[in-house]
Short mmCIF file of C-alpha atoms in Angstrom, two decimals:
data_model
loop_
_atom_site.label_atom_id
_atom_site.label_comp_id
_atom_site.label_asym_id
_atom_site.label_seq_id
_atom_site.Cartn_x
_atom_site.Cartn_y
_atom_site.Cartn_z
CA UNK A 1 -26.88 9.22 48.73
CA UNK A 2 -27.07 5.54 48.01
CA UNK A 3 -24.14 3.76 49.54
CA UNK A 4 -23.01 0.34 50.57
CA UNK A 5 -19.86 -0.78 52.28
CA UNK A 6 -17.53 -2.25 49.70
CA UNK A 7 -14.12 -3.50 50.79
CA UNK A 8 -11.56 -5.05 48.41
CA UNK A 9 -11.09 -8.61 49.63
CA UNK A 10 -8.91 -10.02 46.89
CA UNK A 11 -5.83 -9.83 49.11
CA UNK A 12 -2.38 -8.42 48.50
CA UNK A 13 -1.76 -10.30 45.29
CA UNK A 14 -5.21 -9.91 43.77
CA UNK A 15 -4.75 -9.65 40.04
CA UNK A 16 -1.16 -10.87 40.23
CA UNK A 17 -2.41 -14.45 40.33
CA UNK A 18 -3.74 -14.14 36.79
CA UNK A 19 -1.60 -15.50 33.97
CA UNK A 20 0.30 -13.13 31.70
CA UNK A 21 -1.74 -14.43 28.79
CA UNK A 22 -5.02 -13.12 30.22
CA UNK A 23 -7.35 -12.02 27.44
CA UNK A 24 -7.91 -8.41 26.53
CA UNK A 25 -11.08 -6.60 27.53
CA UNK A 26 -14.27 -7.81 25.93
CA UNK A 27 -17.02 -5.21 26.21
CA UNK A 28 -20.29 -6.59 27.64
CA UNK A 29 -23.29 -6.13 25.37
CA UNK A 30 -24.85 -2.69 25.80
CA UNK A 31 -21.90 -1.24 27.73
CA UNK A 32 -20.29 1.86 26.27
CA UNK A 33 -16.68 2.90 25.94
CA UNK A 34 -14.83 2.95 29.29
CA UNK A 35 -11.70 5.11 29.48
CA UNK A 36 -9.06 5.45 32.16
CA UNK A 37 -7.72 8.99 32.48
CA UNK A 38 -4.69 10.06 34.54
CA UNK A 39 -4.20 13.81 34.94
CA UNK A 40 -0.49 14.67 34.99
CA UNK A 41 0.24 18.36 34.65
CA UNK A 42 3.90 19.32 34.43
CA UNK A 43 3.73 22.21 36.89
CA UNK A 44 3.76 20.36 40.21
CA UNK A 45 4.65 22.84 42.96
CA UNK A 46 5.46 20.46 45.83
CA UNK A 47 7.75 18.06 43.91
CA UNK A 48 8.94 19.20 40.44
CA UNK A 49 7.80 16.77 37.72
CA UNK A 50 6.50 14.52 40.46
CA UNK A 51 4.41 12.42 38.10
CA UNK A 52 7.45 10.93 36.35
CA UNK A 53 9.87 10.87 39.28
CA UNK A 54 11.13 7.36 40.00
CA UNK A 55 9.36 5.59 42.87
CA UNK A 56 10.78 2.14 43.73
CA UNK A 57 12.33 1.90 40.27
CA UNK A 58 9.20 2.91 38.32
CA UNK A 59 8.00 6.37 37.21
CA UNK A 60 5.24 7.40 39.62
CA UNK A 61 2.66 7.47 36.85
CA UNK A 62 3.74 3.99 35.74
CA UNK A 63 2.24 2.33 38.82
CA UNK A 64 -1.35 3.38 38.04
CA UNK A 65 -0.93 2.87 34.29
CA UNK A 66 0.21 -0.72 34.87
CA UNK A 67 -2.77 -1.38 37.14
CA UNK A 68 -5.15 0.15 34.58
CA UNK A 69 -3.70 -1.87 31.70
CA UNK A 70 -3.70 -5.18 33.58
CA UNK A 71 -7.29 -4.75 34.80
CA UNK A 72 -8.45 -5.56 31.23
CA UNK A 73 -11.49 -3.37 31.82
CA UNK A 74 -10.72 -0.28 29.75
CA UNK A 75 -11.27 0.37 26.07
CA UNK A 76 -8.58 3.04 26.26
CA UNK A 77 -6.04 4.31 28.79
CA UNK A 78 -5.06 7.99 28.63
CA UNK A 79 -2.74 10.49 30.27
CA UNK A 80 -3.75 14.15 30.12
CA UNK A 81 -0.68 16.39 30.22
CA UNK A 82 0.87 19.63 29.05
CA UNK A 83 4.49 18.46 29.32
CA UNK A 84 6.71 16.79 26.71
CA UNK A 85 8.62 14.52 29.12
CA UNK A 86 5.44 13.28 30.79
CA UNK A 87 4.04 12.54 27.33
CA UNK A 88 7.10 10.41 26.49
CA UNK A 89 6.82 8.40 29.71
CA UNK A 90 3.06 7.92 29.26
CA UNK A 91 3.53 6.52 25.76
CA UNK A 92 6.36 4.26 26.96
CA UNK A 93 3.89 2.76 29.45
CA UNK A 94 1.29 2.13 26.74
CA UNK A 95 -1.03 5.08 27.32
CA UNK A 96 -2.56 7.44 24.79
CA UNK A 97 -1.98 11.14 25.38
CA UNK A 98 -4.53 13.92 25.65
CA UNK A 99 -2.51 17.07 25.11
CA UNK A 100 -4.53 19.45 27.23
CA UNK A 101 -5.10 23.07 26.21
CA UNK A 102 -3.53 26.07 28.02
CA UNK A 103 -7.00 26.95 29.33
CA UNK A 104 -7.08 23.85 31.55
CA UNK A 105 -3.35 23.79 32.37
CA UNK A 106 -3.26 26.72 34.77
CA UNK A 107 -2.59 26.41 38.49
CA UNK A 108 -6.22 27.38 39.06
CA UNK A 109 -7.64 24.80 36.62
CA UNK A 110 -9.77 22.07 38.17
CA UNK A 111 -9.68 18.34 37.43
CA UNK A 112 -13.32 18.57 36.30
CA UNK A 113 -12.49 21.16 33.61
CA UNK A 114 -9.72 18.96 32.22
CA UNK A 115 -11.94 15.87 32.19
CA UNK A 116 -14.74 17.76 30.46
CA UNK A 117 -12.31 18.91 27.76
CA UNK A 118 -11.13 15.31 27.33
CA UNK A 119 -14.72 14.09 26.85
CA UNK A 120 -15.51 16.84 24.32
CA UNK A 121 -12.51 15.73 22.28
CA UNK A 122 -13.36 12.02 22.68
CA UNK A 123 -17.18 11.85 22.41
CA UNK A 124 -17.18 8.04 22.11
CA UNK A 125 -16.31 7.77 25.84
CA UNK A 126 -19.28 6.87 28.07
CA UNK A 127 -17.59 6.17 31.43
CA UNK A 128 -14.42 7.85 32.72
CA UNK A 129 -12.22 6.52 35.47
CA UNK A 130 -10.16 9.44 36.73
CA UNK A 131 -7.13 7.87 38.45
CA UNK A 132 -4.54 9.89 40.33
CA UNK A 133 -0.87 9.27 39.61
CA UNK A 134 -0.11 9.87 43.28
CA UNK A 135 -1.82 6.59 44.29
CA UNK A 136 0.87 4.01 43.47
CA UNK A 137 -0.65 1.13 45.49
CA UNK A 138 -3.66 0.81 43.22
CA UNK A 139 -4.25 -2.78 42.02
CA UNK A 140 -6.25 -4.14 39.08
CA UNK A 141 -8.80 -5.81 41.40
CA UNK A 142 -9.67 -2.41 42.90
CA UNK A 143 -10.52 -1.14 39.41
CA UNK A 144 -12.47 -4.25 38.43
CA UNK A 145 -14.62 -4.32 41.54
CA UNK A 146 -15.34 -0.59 41.45
CA UNK A 147 -16.29 -0.62 37.76
CA UNK A 148 -18.65 -3.53 38.38
CA UNK A 149 -20.58 -1.24 40.73
CA UNK A 150 -21.44 0.94 37.74
CA UNK A 151 -21.82 -1.64 34.99
CA UNK A 152 -23.56 -4.37 37.05
CA UNK A 153 -25.12 -2.59 40.03
CA UNK A 154 -26.32 0.50 38.21
CA UNK A 155 -24.53 3.34 40.01
CA UNK A 156 -23.71 6.56 38.17
CA UNK A 157 -20.52 7.30 40.09
CA UNK A 158 -18.15 5.45 42.39
CA UNK A 159 -15.20 6.90 44.30
CA UNK A 160 -12.52 5.34 46.49
CA UNK A 161 -12.33 5.87 50.24
CA UNK A 162 -10.37 4.65 53.23
CA UNK A 163 -11.84 4.21 56.69
CA UNK A 164 -10.20 6.37 59.35
CA UNK A 165 -10.59 6.24 63.10
CA UNK A 166 -9.53 9.78 63.95
CA UNK A 167 -11.17 12.22 66.31
CA UNK A 168 -11.48 15.64 64.69
CA UNK A 169 -11.73 19.10 66.20
CA UNK A 170 -12.14 22.59 64.73
CA UNK A 171 -11.43 26.18 65.72
CA UNK A 172 -14.18 28.78 66.00
CA UNK A 173 -13.08 32.40 65.85
CA UNK A 174 -15.73 35.10 66.22
CA UNK A 175 -14.28 38.36 67.40
CA UNK A 176 -12.84 37.82 70.86
CA UNK A 177 -14.53 34.43 71.10
CA UNK A 178 -12.02 31.74 70.21
CA UNK A 179 -12.93 28.17 70.95
CA UNK A 180 -11.89 24.64 69.98
CA UNK A 181 -14.84 22.31 69.59
CA UNK A 182 -15.18 18.62 68.67
CA UNK A 183 -16.54 17.65 65.26
CA UNK A 184 -17.16 13.93 65.48
CA UNK A 185 -17.09 12.97 69.16
CA UNK A 186 -18.44 13.72 72.59
CA UNK A 187 -15.31 14.11 74.77
CA UNK A 188 -17.02 12.66 77.84
CA UNK A 189 -18.05 9.59 75.87
CA UNK A 190 -15.03 8.78 73.74
CA UNK A 191 -15.74 5.47 72.00
CA UNK A 192 -13.27 2.63 71.83
CA UNK A 193 -11.95 1.94 68.34
CA UNK A 194 -13.72 -1.43 68.22
CA UNK A 195 -17.02 0.23 69.10
CA UNK A 196 -16.83 2.87 66.36
CA UNK A 197 -17.14 2.33 62.61
CA UNK A 198 -14.91 5.33 61.94
CA UNK A 199 -15.36 7.74 59.02
CA UNK A 200 -15.05 7.36 55.26
CA UNK A 201 -12.37 9.65 53.81
CA UNK A 202 -11.66 10.06 50.12
CA UNK A 203 -8.20 8.67 49.37
CA UNK A 204 -8.07 10.05 45.83
CA UNK A 205 -7.16 6.78 44.09
CA UNK A 206 -9.99 6.94 41.56
CA UNK A 207 -13.34 8.44 40.60
CA UNK A 208 -15.60 6.53 38.17
CA UNK A 209 -18.29 8.70 36.57
CA UNK A 210 -20.70 8.46 33.67
CA UNK A 211 -20.34 11.04 30.90
CA UNK A 212 -23.80 12.54 31.41
CA UNK A 213 -23.04 13.28 35.05
CA UNK A 214 -19.73 14.98 34.18
CA UNK A 215 -21.02 17.05 31.27
CA UNK A 216 -24.61 17.85 32.30
CA UNK A 217 -24.29 18.20 36.06
CA UNK A 218 -20.64 19.28 36.22
CA UNK A 219 -19.69 16.73 38.87
CA UNK A 220 -17.67 13.55 39.31
CA UNK A 221 -19.82 12.47 42.27
CA UNK A 222 -23.56 12.56 41.85
CA UNK A 223 -26.66 10.79 40.64
CA UNK A 224 -26.79 7.34 42.17
CA UNK A 225 -23.44 7.49 43.97
CA UNK A 226 -21.58 5.07 46.19
CA UNK A 227 -18.08 4.46 47.50
CA UNK A 228 -15.50 1.72 47.16
CA UNK A 229 -13.55 1.11 50.35
CA UNK A 230 -9.84 0.37 50.07
CA UNK A 231 -7.78 -1.06 52.89
CA UNK A 232 -5.39 1.41 54.56
CA UNK A 233 -2.27 -0.29 53.21
CA UNK A 234 -3.33 0.55 49.66
CA UNK A 235 -4.19 4.17 50.46
CA UNK A 236 -1.00 6.06 49.69
CA UNK A 237 -0.85 9.69 48.63
CA UNK A 238 2.15 11.83 47.75
CA UNK A 239 2.06 15.62 47.97
CA UNK A 240 5.40 16.79 49.38
CA UNK A 241 8.98 15.47 49.55
CA UNK A 242 8.55 14.04 53.03
CA UNK A 243 5.87 11.67 51.68
CA UNK A 244 8.26 10.09 49.16
CA UNK A 245 10.36 7.70 51.31
CA UNK A 246 7.26 6.55 53.20
CA UNK A 247 5.43 5.89 49.93
CA UNK A 248 8.42 4.02 48.53
CA UNK A 249 8.50 1.59 51.45
CA UNK A 250 4.72 1.12 51.22
CA UNK A 251 4.73 0.45 47.50
CA UNK A 252 7.58 -2.06 47.77
CA UNK A 253 5.41 -4.04 50.15
CA UNK A 254 1.88 -3.47 48.85
CA UNK A 255 2.30 -2.17 45.29
CA UNK A 256 1.24 -4.01 42.14
CA UNK A 257 4.30 -5.28 40.27
CA UNK A 258 2.49 -6.88 37.35
CA UNK A 259 0.83 -10.19 36.68
CA UNK A 260 3.81 -12.23 37.78
CA UNK A 261 4.31 -13.27 41.38
CA UNK A 262 7.36 -11.97 43.27
CA UNK A 263 10.42 -13.40 41.60
CA UNK A 264 12.88 -15.56 43.53
CA UNK A 265 16.21 -15.55 41.76
CA UNK A 266 18.91 -18.16 42.17
CA UNK A 267 21.57 -16.51 40.01
CA UNK A 268 22.61 -12.91 39.46
CA UNK A 269 24.68 -11.56 36.59
CA UNK A 270 26.21 -8.14 37.15
CA UNK A 271 28.08 -6.16 34.52
CA UNK A 272 31.15 -4.71 36.20
CA UNK A 273 31.58 -1.72 33.90
CA UNK A 274 29.09 1.02 34.69
CA UNK A 275 27.45 -0.91 37.56
CA UNK A 276 30.25 -1.69 39.98
CA UNK A 277 32.32 1.12 38.46
CA UNK A 278 31.26 4.68 37.73
CA UNK A 279 32.35 4.70 34.11
CA UNK A 280 35.46 6.80 34.63
CA UNK A 281 39.07 5.66 34.18
CA UNK A 282 41.81 7.30 36.22
CA UNK A 283 45.30 7.68 34.77
CA UNK A 284 48.36 7.77 37.05
CA UNK A 285 51.52 9.73 36.21
CA UNK A 286 53.13 6.48 35.16
CA UNK A 287 50.29 5.81 32.72
CA UNK A 288 48.48 3.12 34.72
CA UNK A 289 44.72 2.94 34.27
CA UNK A 290 42.59 2.60 37.41
CA UNK A 291 38.91 2.39 38.37
CA UNK A 292 37.20 2.62 41.76
CA UNK A 293 34.68 0.26 43.37
CA UNK A 294 32.30 1.20 46.17
CA UNK A 295 32.48 -0.98 49.30
CA UNK A 296 28.68 -0.72 49.72
CA UNK A 297 28.30 -2.55 46.42
CA UNK A 298 30.67 -5.36 47.32
CA UNK A 299 28.90 -5.72 50.69
CA UNK A 300 25.60 -6.05 48.81
CA UNK A 301 26.98 -8.86 46.70
CA UNK A 302 28.13 -10.68 49.81
CA UNK A 303 24.60 -10.28 51.26
CA UNK A 304 23.18 -12.08 48.23
CA UNK A 305 25.68 -14.90 48.50
CA UNK A 306 24.84 -15.36 52.19
CA UNK A 307 21.20 -15.80 51.17
CA UNK A 308 22.08 -18.54 48.69
CA UNK A 309 22.08 -16.47 45.48
CA UNK A 310 24.99 -17.26 43.16
CA UNK A 311 26.62 -14.11 41.74
CA UNK A 312 28.65 -13.94 38.54
CA UNK A 313 30.40 -10.71 37.59
CA UNK A 314 30.67 -9.97 33.89
CA UNK A 315 33.65 -8.26 32.28
CA UNK A 316 33.82 -7.44 28.60
CA UNK A 317 36.54 -8.94 26.44
CA UNK A 318 36.64 -5.49 24.83
CA UNK A 319 37.48 -3.78 28.13
CA UNK A 320 41.15 -4.42 29.08
CA UNK A 321 40.85 -2.49 32.36
CA UNK A 322 37.98 -4.67 33.60
CA UNK A 323 39.84 -7.80 32.52
CA UNK A 324 42.95 -6.82 34.44
CA UNK A 325 40.96 -6.39 37.66
CA UNK A 326 39.02 -9.66 37.34
CA UNK A 327 41.15 -11.62 39.82
CA UNK A 328 41.04 -8.83 42.39
CA UNK A 329 37.28 -8.61 42.01
CA UNK A 330 36.94 -12.33 42.59
CA UNK A 331 39.07 -12.10 45.75
CA UNK A 332 37.24 -9.05 47.11
CA UNK A 333 33.68 -10.22 46.45
CA UNK A 334 34.01 -14.01 46.51
CA UNK A 335 32.14 -14.09 43.20
CA UNK A 336 33.01 -15.83 39.96
CA UNK A 337 34.14 -13.49 37.16
CA UNK A 338 33.18 -14.31 33.56
CA UNK A 339 34.36 -12.70 30.33
CA UNK A 340 31.63 -11.97 27.78
CA UNK A 341 31.59 -10.64 24.24
CA UNK A 342 29.74 -7.77 22.61
CA UNK A 343 26.41 -9.62 23.05
CA UNK A 344 26.40 -11.02 26.63
CA UNK A 345 23.26 -13.07 26.03
CA UNK A 346 25.08 -15.31 23.56
CA UNK A 347 27.60 -16.25 26.26
CA UNK A 348 25.08 -16.58 29.07
CA UNK A 349 22.31 -18.70 27.50
CA UNK A 350 24.38 -21.89 27.69
CA UNK A 351 25.40 -21.13 31.29
CA UNK A 352 21.80 -20.62 32.40
CA UNK A 353 20.81 -23.89 30.73
CA UNK A 354 23.81 -25.69 32.21
CA UNK A 355 22.68 -24.69 35.72
CA UNK A 356 19.20 -26.05 34.89
CA UNK A 357 17.62 -22.63 35.30
CA UNK A 358 15.47 -20.44 33.09
CA UNK A 359 15.90 -16.70 32.64
CA UNK A 360 13.00 -16.03 35.04
CA UNK A 361 15.23 -17.47 37.78
CA UNK A 362 17.95 -14.94 36.94
CA UNK A 363 18.60 -11.34 38.02
CA UNK A 364 20.59 -9.19 35.65
CA UNK A 365 22.18 -5.78 36.19
CA UNK A 366 23.52 -3.91 33.20
CA UNK A 367 23.92 -0.35 32.05
CA UNK A 368 23.91 0.06 28.27
CA UNK A 369 22.81 -1.16 24.83
CA UNK A 370 24.63 -4.55 24.91
CA UNK A 371 22.72 -5.46 28.07
CA UNK A 372 19.22 -4.81 26.66
CA UNK A 373 18.42 -8.39 25.62
CA UNK A 374 19.43 -9.77 29.01
CA UNK A 375 17.56 -7.01 30.84
CA UNK A 376 14.41 -7.98 28.94
CA UNK A 377 14.85 -11.72 29.52
CA UNK A 378 15.71 -11.75 33.22
CA UNK A 379 13.07 -12.32 35.88
CA UNK A 380 14.45 -9.29 37.73
CA UNK A 381 16.62 -6.69 36.03
CA UNK A 382 18.03 -3.31 36.92
CA UNK A 383 20.18 -0.45 35.75
CA UNK A 384 21.92 2.31 37.69
CA UNK A 385 20.21 5.68 37.93
CA UNK A 386 22.54 7.21 35.32
CA UNK A 387 22.07 4.48 32.69
CA UNK A 388 21.14 5.52 29.14
CA UNK A 389 17.45 5.54 28.23
CA UNK A 390 17.81 2.50 25.95
CA UNK A 391 18.86 0.41 28.96
CA UNK A 392 16.48 1.90 31.56
CA UNK A 393 13.51 1.27 29.25
CA UNK A 394 14.42 -2.43 29.14
CA UNK A 395 14.96 -2.84 32.89
CA UNK A 396 12.29 -3.72 35.42
CA UNK A 397 13.94 -1.58 38.09
CA UNK A 398 15.88 1.69 37.86
CA UNK A 399 18.07 2.42 40.87
CA UNK A 400 18.22 5.79 42.59
CA UNK A 401 21.99 5.49 42.92
CA UNK A 402 24.43 5.88 40.05
CA UNK A 403 26.89 3.27 38.85
CA UNK A 404 29.77 2.79 41.27
CA UNK A 405 27.88 4.73 43.95
CA UNK A 406 25.68 2.12 45.60
CA UNK A 407 23.42 1.04 42.72
CA UNK A 408 24.49 -2.61 43.00
CA UNK A 409 23.81 -2.60 46.75
CA UNK A 410 20.37 -1.10 46.09
CA UNK A 411 19.49 -3.82 43.58
CA UNK A 412 20.77 -6.55 45.90
CA UNK A 413 18.45 -5.27 48.63
CA UNK A 414 15.57 -5.22 46.14
CA UNK A 415 16.25 -8.86 45.19
CA UNK A 416 16.25 -9.88 48.85
CA UNK A 417 12.99 -7.98 49.42
CA UNK A 418 11.33 -9.90 46.56
CA UNK A 419 12.62 -13.15 48.04
CA UNK A 420 11.14 -12.21 51.41
CA UNK A 421 7.79 -11.32 49.80
CA UNK A 422 7.69 -14.64 47.95
CA UNK A 423 8.46 -16.56 51.14
CA UNK A 424 5.72 -14.68 52.98
CA UNK A 425 3.28 -15.46 50.18
CA UNK A 426 4.06 -19.19 50.31
CA UNK A 427 3.48 -19.18 54.07
CA UNK A 428 0.16 -17.37 53.60
CA UNK A 429 -0.91 -19.85 50.92
CA UNK A 430 -0.22 -22.69 53.36
CA UNK A 431 -2.27 -20.95 56.05
CA UNK A 432 -5.12 -20.37 53.61
CA UNK A 433 -5.14 -24.01 52.46
CA UNK A 434 -5.07 -25.23 56.05
CA UNK A 435 -7.89 -22.83 57.00
CA UNK A 436 -10.19 -23.94 54.21
#
């Protein structure tokens, strides 16, 4: 095996420093069609429909599709699936869909069989990058550097690894002879971590392979093969429920959020109806209409204000219940309350300009069709977990919690996390400039 140590050194932001207007992929002369392929079968046993479950506000599969798209190194990006809902999500994230056959959709079917079927149906493909949806911390620079090892250095296959410093043992059972023996150490001479290079373990993020290797030799790893080493913070895998909260915290810190840098917002607009409230109206015996507000949400708004973010609550002129509670909301949250019409953007554009801000400086939380334009414009935007599809497709973040049940608090915490990341990045930039 030909191998060389290859560690991604582009740093946490990597591709994020590139402008949004970066050019699309231009194929080098003599290089064939390069396709990204994500396998996403609908029959996940550990976590039902895991591939489209929301992770940090994004469908799991969306994280790798965004990294693939923004790498600008693929002629086509595909999702191979047998499930209608996964197909819808894949297309919403800009991927083509390979509708796999029943023969390669069984529990016993291998990834290799599915990839071979994909190549037979798409003979123009020369290089396949098989990316796993369960690797949400993949960044565009990982893809770019690994692909260069095939297109510029001449390897036939490249796969991702992470370096582990773990001592391994195994059991030997032969009749009455049962022993535990070491696999990669001599117990009397245990090395210190700094004196041991560790071992290379596949982390499953991606496998680049040439078509001839896949079809003729029936392998994703062969020919002139090497590895691409990823740092441990980017090596996240999700198999069972217990992995999910750990992965969510990791991806919030090390995931790829797109070509923009972490947004720092100075102003937040929050639609009261459906965000602070749960969408239900209670009627008393005397005919009074009432709604409920979660104290976690109001505490979240106060957290934002304490961090210097101005918060304006929006109530519709068409919603008499919300209007009647405006003064109480202002007293309880300490936030300004603003009435808006059927198209909130028309009322808010002048206010954003008046405060000498642009929409990228604004966070917006809404929950339905009238909010779509603002959700698209805002630097950070969110909807509750029970928002209609038309709104969730426009938002940059979809909360786990439902409206009136902690969704606003969740988004407030997300805004503060982005602010913390941006501050950390500025500090690192200063260190880097001083160092060099």
